């Protein structure tokens, strides 16, 4: 799955390099904020000034395209990254967590319906010798 990252910074990462992306997910809006990008082939790490807080999501990928736009007031980098593995990225991670919560609730309801662990065991019959 390709991910397009648009960053207000100058990140020159070569085509084909593996990267590790760290994001923070805003729980209210569901939007992700890229906190750092580490080029695993060169070891260079690009990160924001503020300290990371909250729940972080890390994923790996390979750079397909990197475009750095310079001029004006700031640099702008557009990275297209092929995320490794299924379920990478903020959107699918959030969906997976909601799906897992729904599965837990369904399993609890089914256990209650079939008489889970709160049933009183039947008394043992009296033994005759």
Short mmCIF file of N, CA and C in Angstrom, two decimals, residues 4-118:
data_model
loop_
_atom_site.label_atom_id
_atom_site.label_comp_id
_atom_site.label_asym_id
_atom_site.label_seq_id
_atom_site.Cartn_x
_atom_site.Cartn_y
_atom_site.Cartn_z
N UNK A 4 1.41 8.55 0.87
CA UNK A 4 2.00 9.82 0.47
C UNK A 4 2.12 10.70 1.70
N UNK A 5 3.35 11.11 2.00
CA UNK A 5 3.62 11.96 3.15
C UNK A 5 4.03 13.33 2.64
N UNK A 6 3.36 14.38 3.09
CA UNK A 6 3.70 15.75 2.72
C UNK A 6 4.19 16.43 3.99
N UNK A 7 5.45 16.87 3.95
CA UNK A 7 6.09 17.40 5.14
C UNK A 7 6.61 18.82 4.87
N UNK A 8 6.52 19.69 5.87
CA UNK A 8 7.04 21.05 5.79
C UNK A 8 8.52 21.06 6.16
N UNK A 9 9.33 20.34 5.42
CA UNK A 9 10.75 20.24 5.71
C UNK A 9 11.49 19.81 4.45
N UNK A 10 12.80 19.90 4.52
CA UNK A 10 13.64 19.49 3.40
C UNK A 10 14.22 18.10 3.72
N UNK A 11 13.60 17.04 3.15
CA UNK A 11 14.05 15.67 3.36
C UNK A 11 14.41 15.09 2.00
N UNK A 12 15.67 14.93 1.76
CA UNK A 12 16.10 14.34 0.49
C UNK A 12 16.45 12.87 0.74
N UNK A 13 15.53 11.98 0.42
CA UNK A 13 15.74 10.55 0.62
C UNK A 13 15.67 9.89 -0.75
N UNK A 14 16.69 9.12 -1.07
CA UNK A 14 16.82 8.53 -2.40
C UNK A 14 15.78 7.44 -2.65
N UNK A 15 15.44 7.27 -3.91
CA UNK A 15 14.51 6.24 -4.36
C UNK A 15 15.05 4.86 -3.96
N UNK A 16 14.20 4.01 -3.40
CA UNK A 16 14.61 2.66 -3.02
C UNK A 16 15.10 2.52 -1.60
N UNK A 17 15.36 3.63 -0.91
CA UNK A 17 15.83 3.53 0.48
C UNK A 17 14.69 3.09 1.39
N UNK A 18 15.05 2.29 2.40
CA UNK A 18 14.07 1.87 3.40
C UNK A 18 13.99 2.94 4.47
N UNK A 19 12.76 3.22 4.93
CA UNK A 19 12.55 4.24 5.95
C UNK A 19 11.68 3.69 7.07
N UNK A 20 11.86 4.27 8.25
CA UNK A 20 10.99 4.00 9.39
C UNK A 20 10.27 5.30 9.72
N UNK A 21 8.95 5.26 9.70
CA UNK A 21 8.14 6.45 9.95
C UNK A 21 7.46 6.30 11.30
N UNK A 22 7.53 7.35 12.12
CA UNK A 22 6.86 7.38 13.41
C UNK A 22 5.78 8.46 13.35
N UNK A 23 4.55 8.05 13.66
CA UNK A 23 3.42 8.97 13.62
C UNK A 23 2.71 8.99 14.96
N UNK A 24 2.02 10.10 15.21
CA UNK A 24 1.13 10.19 16.36
C UNK A 24 -0.27 10.35 15.80
N UNK A 25 -1.21 9.62 16.35
CA UNK A 25 -2.58 9.67 15.87
C UNK A 25 -3.41 10.50 16.83
N UNK A 26 -4.08 11.52 16.29
CA UNK A 26 -4.97 12.34 17.10
C UNK A 26 -6.25 11.54 17.34
N UNK A 27 -6.55 11.26 18.62
CA UNK A 27 -7.69 10.41 18.96
C UNK A 27 -9.03 11.06 18.64
N UNK A 28 -9.07 12.39 18.64
CA UNK A 28 -10.33 13.07 18.37
C UNK A 28 -10.65 13.10 16.88
N UNK A 29 -9.67 13.45 16.06
CA UNK A 29 -9.92 13.58 14.62
C UNK A 29 -9.53 12.35 13.83
N UNK A 30 -8.65 11.50 14.38
CA UNK A 30 -8.18 10.33 13.65
C UNK A 30 -7.08 10.64 12.66
N UNK A 31 -6.64 11.90 12.59
CA UNK A 31 -5.58 12.29 11.67
C UNK A 31 -4.22 11.94 12.26
N UNK A 32 -3.25 11.71 11.36
CA UNK A 32 -1.91 11.37 11.83
C UNK A 32 -0.96 12.53 11.61
N UNK A 33 0.02 12.64 12.49
CA UNK A 33 1.05 13.66 12.42
C UNK A 33 2.38 12.93 12.39
N UNK A 34 3.16 13.15 11.32
CA UNK A 34 4.45 12.48 11.21
C UNK A 34 5.42 13.17 12.16
N UNK A 35 5.99 12.39 13.08
CA UNK A 35 6.94 12.92 14.05
C UNK A 35 8.38 12.75 13.60
N UNK A 36 8.68 11.62 12.95
CA UNK A 36 10.05 11.41 12.50
C UNK A 36 10.07 10.45 11.32
N UNK A 37 11.12 10.62 10.50
CA UNK A 37 11.39 9.72 9.39
C UNK A 37 12.87 9.38 9.47
N UNK A 38 13.17 8.07 9.56
CA UNK A 38 14.56 7.65 9.62
C UNK A 38 14.91 6.87 8.37
N UNK A 39 15.95 7.31 7.67
CA UNK A 39 16.46 6.61 6.50
C UNK A 39 17.32 5.46 7.02
N UNK A 40 16.84 4.24 6.87
CA UNK A 40 17.55 3.09 7.43
C UNK A 40 18.81 2.74 6.65
N UNK A 41 18.91 3.17 5.40
CA UNK A 41 20.10 2.88 4.60
C UNK A 41 21.26 3.81 4.93
N UNK A 42 20.97 5.07 5.24
CA UNK A 42 22.05 6.02 5.57
C UNK A 42 22.16 6.28 7.06
N UNK A 43 21.10 5.98 7.82
CA UNK A 43 21.11 6.22 9.26
C UNK A 43 20.69 7.63 9.64
N UNK A 44 20.32 8.46 8.68
CA UNK A 44 19.92 9.83 8.97
C UNK A 44 18.48 9.84 9.47
N UNK A 45 18.27 10.59 10.55
CA UNK A 45 16.94 10.69 11.15
C UNK A 45 16.47 12.13 11.07
N UNK A 46 15.28 12.33 10.53
CA UNK A 46 14.64 13.64 10.47
C UNK A 46 13.50 13.61 11.47
N UNK A 47 13.46 14.59 12.39
CA UNK A 47 12.39 14.58 13.39
C UNK A 47 11.96 15.99 13.73
N UNK A 48 10.77 16.08 14.30
CA UNK A 48 10.23 17.37 14.73
C UNK A 48 10.94 17.82 16.01
N UNK A 49 10.82 19.11 16.29
CA UNK A 49 11.46 19.67 17.48
C UNK A 49 10.77 19.22 18.75
N UNK A 50 9.43 19.21 18.74
CA UNK A 50 8.71 18.86 19.96
C UNK A 50 8.89 17.39 20.29
N UNK A 51 8.78 17.11 21.57
CA UNK A 51 8.93 15.75 22.07
C UNK A 51 7.67 14.94 21.75
N UNK A 52 7.84 13.68 21.36
CA UNK A 52 6.65 12.86 21.09
C UNK A 52 5.90 12.54 22.37
N UNK A 53 4.58 12.59 22.29
CA UNK A 53 3.74 12.23 23.44
C UNK A 53 2.50 11.54 22.89
N UNK A 54 1.87 10.77 23.73
CA UNK A 54 0.69 10.04 23.31
C UNK A 54 1.06 8.72 22.66
N UNK A 55 0.07 8.12 22.02
CA UNK A 55 0.27 6.82 21.38
C UNK A 55 0.98 7.00 20.04
N UNK A 56 2.06 6.25 19.85
CA UNK A 56 2.85 6.36 18.63
C UNK A 56 2.65 5.13 17.76
N UNK A 57 2.76 5.34 16.46
CA UNK A 57 2.65 4.27 15.49
C UNK A 57 3.91 4.28 14.64
N UNK A 58 4.61 3.14 14.61
CA UNK A 58 5.83 3.03 13.79
C UNK A 58 5.57 2.03 12.68
N UNK A 59 6.03 2.37 11.47
CA UNK A 59 5.90 1.46 10.35
C UNK A 59 7.09 1.64 9.41
N UNK A 60 7.36 0.60 8.64
CA UNK A 60 8.49 0.59 7.71
C UNK A 60 7.99 0.65 6.28
N UNK A 61 8.84 1.16 5.40
CA UNK A 61 8.48 1.21 3.99
C UNK A 61 9.69 1.49 3.14
N UNK A 62 9.46 1.52 1.83
CA UNK A 62 10.52 1.79 0.86
C UNK A 62 10.09 2.99 0.03
N UNK A 63 11.01 3.95 -0.16
CA UNK A 63 10.71 5.19 -0.88
C UNK A 63 10.54 4.89 -2.36
N UNK A 64 9.40 5.30 -2.90
CA UNK A 64 9.11 5.15 -4.33
C UNK A 64 9.45 6.45 -5.05
N UNK A 65 9.11 7.59 -4.42
CA UNK A 65 9.34 8.89 -5.04
C UNK A 65 9.56 9.93 -3.95
N UNK A 66 10.48 10.86 -4.22
CA UNK A 66 10.75 11.96 -3.29
C UNK A 66 10.85 13.24 -4.10
N UNK A 67 10.01 14.20 -3.78
CA UNK A 67 10.03 15.50 -4.46
C UNK A 67 10.19 16.58 -3.41
N UNK A 68 11.26 17.37 -3.55
CA UNK A 68 11.51 18.48 -2.64
C UNK A 68 11.24 19.77 -3.40
N UNK A 69 10.31 20.56 -2.90
CA UNK A 69 9.98 21.84 -3.51
C UNK A 69 10.61 22.94 -2.67
N UNK A 70 11.50 23.72 -3.29
CA UNK A 70 12.17 24.80 -2.56
C UNK A 70 11.74 26.14 -3.15
N UNK A 71 11.84 27.15 -2.34
CA UNK A 71 11.41 28.47 -2.75
C UNK A 71 10.28 28.93 -1.88
N UNK A 72 9.96 30.21 -1.98
CA UNK A 72 8.92 30.73 -1.11
C UNK A 72 9.42 30.84 0.31
N UNK A 73 8.54 30.60 1.25
CA UNK A 73 8.89 30.77 2.66
C UNK A 73 9.51 29.52 3.28
N UNK A 74 9.20 28.33 2.74
CA UNK A 74 9.73 27.11 3.35
C UNK A 74 9.85 26.02 2.30
N UNK A 75 10.55 24.97 2.67
CA UNK A 75 10.68 23.80 1.81
C UNK A 75 9.49 22.89 2.04
N UNK A 76 9.15 22.12 1.01
CA UNK A 76 8.05 21.17 1.12
C UNK A 76 8.52 19.87 0.48
N UNK A 77 8.40 18.77 1.20
CA UNK A 77 8.81 17.47 0.69
C UNK A 77 7.59 16.58 0.56
N UNK A 78 7.48 15.92 -0.59
CA UNK A 78 6.43 14.94 -0.81
C UNK A 78 7.10 13.59 -1.00
N UNK A 79 6.87 12.69 -0.06
CA UNK A 79 7.44 11.34 -0.10
C UNK A 79 6.33 10.35 -0.43
N UNK A 80 6.57 9.50 -1.40
CA UNK A 80 5.66 8.39 -1.67
C UNK A 80 6.38 7.14 -1.19
N UNK A 81 5.76 6.45 -0.22
CA UNK A 81 6.40 5.31 0.44
C UNK A 81 5.52 4.08 0.26
N UNK A 82 6.15 2.98 -0.15
CA UNK A 82 5.45 1.70 -0.22
C UNK A 82 5.57 1.05 1.16
N UNK A 83 4.47 1.07 1.91
CA UNK A 83 4.48 0.55 3.28
C UNK A 83 4.60 -0.96 3.24
N UNK A 84 5.46 -1.51 4.09
CA UNK A 84 5.68 -2.95 4.14
C UNK A 84 4.61 -3.60 5.00
N UNK A 85 4.09 -4.74 4.53
CA UNK A 85 3.11 -5.50 5.29
C UNK A 85 1.73 -4.90 5.21
N UNK A 86 0.74 -5.74 5.45
CA UNK A 86 -0.62 -5.25 5.45
C UNK A 86 -0.93 -4.65 6.81
N UNK A 87 -1.83 -3.70 6.82
CA UNK A 87 -2.22 -3.09 8.08
C UNK A 87 -1.30 -1.98 8.51
N UNK A 88 -0.37 -1.54 7.65
CA UNK A 88 0.50 -0.44 8.00
C UNK A 88 -0.25 0.85 7.80
N UNK A 89 0.00 1.79 8.67
CA UNK A 89 -0.60 3.10 8.52
C UNK A 89 -1.64 3.37 9.58
N UNK A 90 -1.88 4.64 9.77
CA UNK A 90 -2.76 5.06 10.84
C UNK A 90 -4.20 4.63 10.63
N UNK A 91 -4.69 4.75 9.42
CA UNK A 91 -6.09 4.46 9.18
C UNK A 91 -6.40 2.99 9.43
N UNK A 92 -5.58 2.10 8.88
CA UNK A 92 -5.86 0.68 9.05
C UNK A 92 -5.60 0.23 10.48
N UNK A 93 -4.67 0.85 11.18
CA UNK A 93 -4.41 0.50 12.58
C UNK A 93 -5.61 0.88 13.44
N UNK A 94 -6.18 2.04 13.20
CA UNK A 94 -7.35 2.46 13.96
C UNK A 94 -8.52 1.53 13.68
N UNK A 95 -8.71 1.17 12.42
CA UNK A 95 -9.80 0.26 12.05
C UNK A 95 -9.59 -1.10 12.70
N UNK A 96 -8.35 -1.58 12.75
CA UNK A 96 -8.06 -2.88 13.36
C UNK A 96 -8.37 -2.85 14.86
N UNK A 97 -8.04 -1.76 15.54
CA UNK A 97 -8.33 -1.65 16.97
C UNK A 97 -9.83 -1.63 17.23
N UNK A 98 -10.57 -0.90 16.39
CA UNK A 98 -12.02 -0.88 16.57
C UNK A 98 -12.60 -2.27 16.29
N UNK A 99 -12.09 -2.98 15.30
CA UNK A 99 -12.55 -4.32 14.99
C UNK A 99 -12.24 -5.29 16.12
N UNK A 100 -11.07 -5.14 16.75
CA UNK A 100 -10.70 -6.02 17.86
C UNK A 100 -11.61 -5.77 19.06
N UNK A 101 -11.92 -4.51 19.33
CA UNK A 101 -12.84 -4.20 20.43
C UNK A 101 -14.22 -4.79 20.18
N UNK A 102 -14.69 -4.70 18.94
CA UNK A 102 -16.00 -5.27 18.59
C UNK A 102 -15.99 -6.79 18.75
N UNK A 103 -14.88 -7.44 18.38
CA UNK A 103 -14.78 -8.89 18.52
C UNK A 103 -14.79 -9.31 19.99
N UNK A 104 -14.13 -8.55 20.84
CA UNK A 104 -14.13 -8.85 22.28
C UNK A 104 -15.54 -8.72 22.85
N UNK A 105 -16.24 -7.65 22.48
CA UNK A 105 -17.60 -7.46 22.97
C UNK A 105 -18.52 -8.59 22.50
N UNK A 106 -18.36 -9.01 21.23
CA UNK A 106 -19.18 -10.11 20.70
C UNK A 106 -18.89 -11.42 21.42
N UNK A 107 -17.61 -11.68 21.72
CA UNK A 107 -17.25 -12.91 22.43
C UNK A 107 -17.81 -12.91 23.85
N UNK A 108 -17.78 -11.76 24.52
CA UNK A 108 -18.34 -11.68 25.87
C UNK A 108 -19.85 -11.92 25.84
N UNK A 109 -20.54 -11.34 24.86
CA UNK A 109 -21.98 -11.52 24.75
C UNK A 109 -22.32 -12.99 24.48
N UNK A 110 -21.54 -13.65 23.63
CA UNK A 110 -21.78 -15.06 23.32
C UNK A 110 -21.54 -15.93 24.55
N UNK A 111 -20.51 -15.63 25.33
CA UNK A 111 -20.22 -16.39 26.55
C UNK A 111 -21.35 -16.23 27.56
N UNK A 112 -21.87 -15.01 27.68
CA UNK A 112 -22.99 -14.79 28.59
C UNK A 112 -24.23 -15.55 28.13
N UNK A 113 -24.44 -15.58 26.83
CA UNK A 113 -25.61 -16.26 26.27
C UNK A 113 -25.56 -17.77 26.53
N UNK A 114 -24.39 -18.36 26.42
CA UNK A 114 -24.25 -19.80 26.59
C UNK A 114 -23.94 -20.19 28.04
N UNK A 115 -24.00 -19.25 28.93
CA UNK A 115 -23.77 -19.58 30.34
C UNK A 115 -22.30 -19.71 30.62
N UNK A 116 -21.63 -18.61 30.67
CA UNK A 116 -20.18 -18.59 30.86
C UNK A 116 -19.76 -19.13 32.22
N UNK A 117 -18.80 -18.53 32.84
CA UNK A 117 -18.21 -19.02 34.07
C UNK A 117 -19.02 -18.72 35.31
N UNK A 118 -20.17 -18.05 35.19
CA UNK A 118 -20.93 -17.71 36.37
C UNK A 118 -21.96 -18.78 36.75
#
